CSV table of C-alpha atoms in Angstrom, one decimal:
chain,number,residue,atom,x,y,z
S,1332,MET,CA,0.0,0.0,0.0
S,1333,LYS,CA,1.3,3.5,-0.8
S,1334,ALA,CA,2.8,5.5,2.0
S,1335,ASP,CA,0.4,8.3,1.1
S,1336,ALA,CA,-2.6,6.1,2.1
S,1337,VAL,CA,-1.3,5.9,5.7
S,1338,ARG,CA,-0.5,9.6,6.0
S,1339,GLY,CA,-2.9,11.2,8.3
S,1340,HIS,CA,-3.8,7.9,10.0
S,1341,LEU,CA,-0.4,7.0,11.4
S,1342,ASP,CA,-1.1,8.4,14.9
S,1343,GLY,CA,-4.3,6.3,15.1
S,1344,LEU,CA,-2.5,3.2,13.9
S,1345,LEU,CA,0.3,3.6,16.5
S,1346,LEU,CA,-2.1,4.4,19.3
S,1347,ALA,CA,-4.3,1.4,18.4
S,1348,VAL,CA,-1.5,-1.2,18.5
S,1349,LEU,CA,-0.3,0.2,21.8
S,1350,GLU,CA,-3.8,-0.2,23.4
S,1351,GLN,CA,-3.0,-3.7,24.5
S,1352,GLY,CA,0.1,-2.8,26.3
S,1353,PRO,CA,3.7,-1.5,26.0
S,1354,LEU,CA,5.7,-2.4,22.9
S,1355,HIS,CA,9.1,-1.4,21.5
S,1356,GLY,CA,9.5,0.1,18.0
S,1357,TYR,CA,10.1,-3.1,16.1
S,1358,ALA,CA,7.2,-4.8,17.8
S,1359,ILE,CA,4.9,-1.9,16.9
S,1360,ILE,CA,6.0,-2.2,13.2
S,1361,SER,CA,5.3,-5.9,13.4
S,1362,ALA,CA,1.9,-5.4,15.1
S,1363,VAL,CA,0.7,-3.0,12.4
S,1364,GLN,CA,1.9,-5.3,9.7
S,1365,GLN,CA,0.3,-8.4,11.3
S,1366,ARG,CA,-3.0,-6.6,12.1
S,1367,SER,CA,-3.2,-5.3,8.5
S,1368,GLY,CA,-2.7,-8.7,7.0
S,1369,GLY,CA,0.7,-7.6,5.7
S,1370,VAL,CA,-0.7,-4.7,3.7
S,1371,LEU,CA,0.8,-1.9,5.9
S,1372,GLU,CA,4.6,-1.9,6.2
S,1373,LEU,CA,5.8,1.0,8.3
S,1374,ARG,CA,9.4,2.1,8.2
S,1375,THR,CA,11.5,2.8,11.3
S,1376,GLY,CA,12.2,6.3,9.8
S,1377,THR,CA,8.5,6.9,9.9
S,1378,ILE,CA,7.4,5.5,13.2
S,1379,TYR,CA,10.2,6.7,15.6
S,1380,PRO,CA,9.7,10.4,14.9
S,1381,ALA,CA,5.9,9.8,15.2
S,1382,LEU,CA,6.3,8.0,18.5
S,1383,GLN,CA,8.5,10.8,19.9
S,1384,ARG,CA,6.0,13.4,18.8
S,1385,LEU,CA,3.1,11.5,20.4
S,1386,GLU,CA,5.2,11.3,23.6
S,1387,ARG,CA,5.8,15.0,23.5
S,1388,LEU,CA,2.1,15.5,23.2
S,1389,GLY,CA,1.5,13.4,26.3
S,1390,LEU,CA,-0.3,10.7,24.4
S,1391,LEU,CA,2.4,8.1,25.1
S,1392,SER,CA,5.0,7.5,27.8
S,1393,SER,CA,8.2,5.5,27.3
S,1394,SER,CA,10.7,3.7,29.4
S,1395,TRP,CA,13.9,1.7,28.8
S,1396,GLN,CA,13.5,-2.1,29.2
S,1397,SER,CA,16.2,-4.7,29.0
S,1398,ALA,CA,15.9,-7.7,26.7
S,1399,GLY,CA,19.0,-9.8,27.5
S,1400,GLU,CA,22.0,-7.7,26.8
S,1401,ARG,CA,20.0,-5.1,24.8
S,1402,ARG,CA,18.0,-2.2,26.0
S,1403,ARG,CA,14.8,-1.1,24.2
S,1404,ARG,CA,12.6,1.9,24.5
S,1405,CYS,CA,9.0,0.7,25.1
S,1406,TYR,CA,6.0,2.9,24.5
S,1407,GLU,CA,2.6,2.8,26.1
S,1408,LEU,CA,-0.6,4.8,26.0
S,1409,THR,CA,-1.4,7.4,28.6
S,1410,GLU,CA,-4.9,8.3,29.6
S,1411,ALA,CA,-4.8,11.2,27.1
S,1412,GLY,CA,-3.7,8.7,24.5
S,1413,ARG,CA,-6.7,6.4,25.2
S,1414,GLU,CA,-9.0,9.4,24.8
S,1415,THR,CA,-7.3,10.5,21.6
S,1416,LEU,CA,-7.6,6.9,20.2
S,1417,ALA,CA,-11.3,6.9,20.9
S,1418,GLY,CA,-11.6,10.2,18.9
S,1419,GLU,CA,-9.5,8.7,16.1
S,1420,ARG,CA,-11.9,5.7,15.9
S,1421,THR,CA,-14.9,8.0,15.8
S,1422,ALA,CA,-13.4,10.2,13.1
S,1423,TRP,CA,-12.3,7.1,11.1
S,1424,SER,CA,-15.9,5.6,11.2
S,1425,GLU,CA,-17.3,8.9,10.0
S,1426,PHE,CA,-14.7,9.2,7.3
S,1427,THR,CA,-15.2,5.7,6.0
S,1428,ALA,CA,-19.0,6.0,6.0
S,1429,ALA,CA,-18.8,9.2,4.0
S,1430,ILE,CA,-16.3,7.8,1.5
S,1431,GLY,CA,-18.3,4.6,1.2
S,1432,SER,CA,-21.5,6.5,0.5
S,1433,VAL,CA,-19.8,8.2,-2.4
S,1434,LEU,CA,-17.9,5.2,-3.8
S,1435,ASN,CA,-20.8,2.7,-3.3
S,1436,PRO,CA,-24.1,4.6,-3.3
S,1437,THR,CA,-27.1,2.5,-2.6
S,1438,ALA,CA,-29.7,5.2,-2.7
S,1439,PRO,CA,-29.6,9.0,-3.3
S,1440,PRO,CA,-29.2,11.1,-0.2
S,1441,PRO,CA,-32.4,12.5,1.2
S,1442,GLY,CA,-33.6,15.6,-0.5
S,1443,LEU,CA,-32.1,14.8,-3.9
S,1444,ALA,CA,-34.4,14.0,-6.8
S,1445,THR,CA,-33.7,10.9,-8.8
């Protein structure tokens, strides 16, 4: 899928995969890819700046965790992040309903003559 298709929805995607609990960057990329059936492939150069921005906005918090000899920064939703995710879901539902009604009309909108 083209990167342009994800633009504008990246924040919602990241917040959604973090809803289940803390993840490090590569696990976030993997979760998005898995949940999208392999259609969405995010690049590290895309997600890390977005994660840092979401943290600055107070939607995520992060901490360093050890995995064997390696340390990884793990991100998790804050309460503000959960509220924002709820808003993202509502906006997405409204957006897809509007686009769907244009691309796949079943009946003319009320008030329009046929």
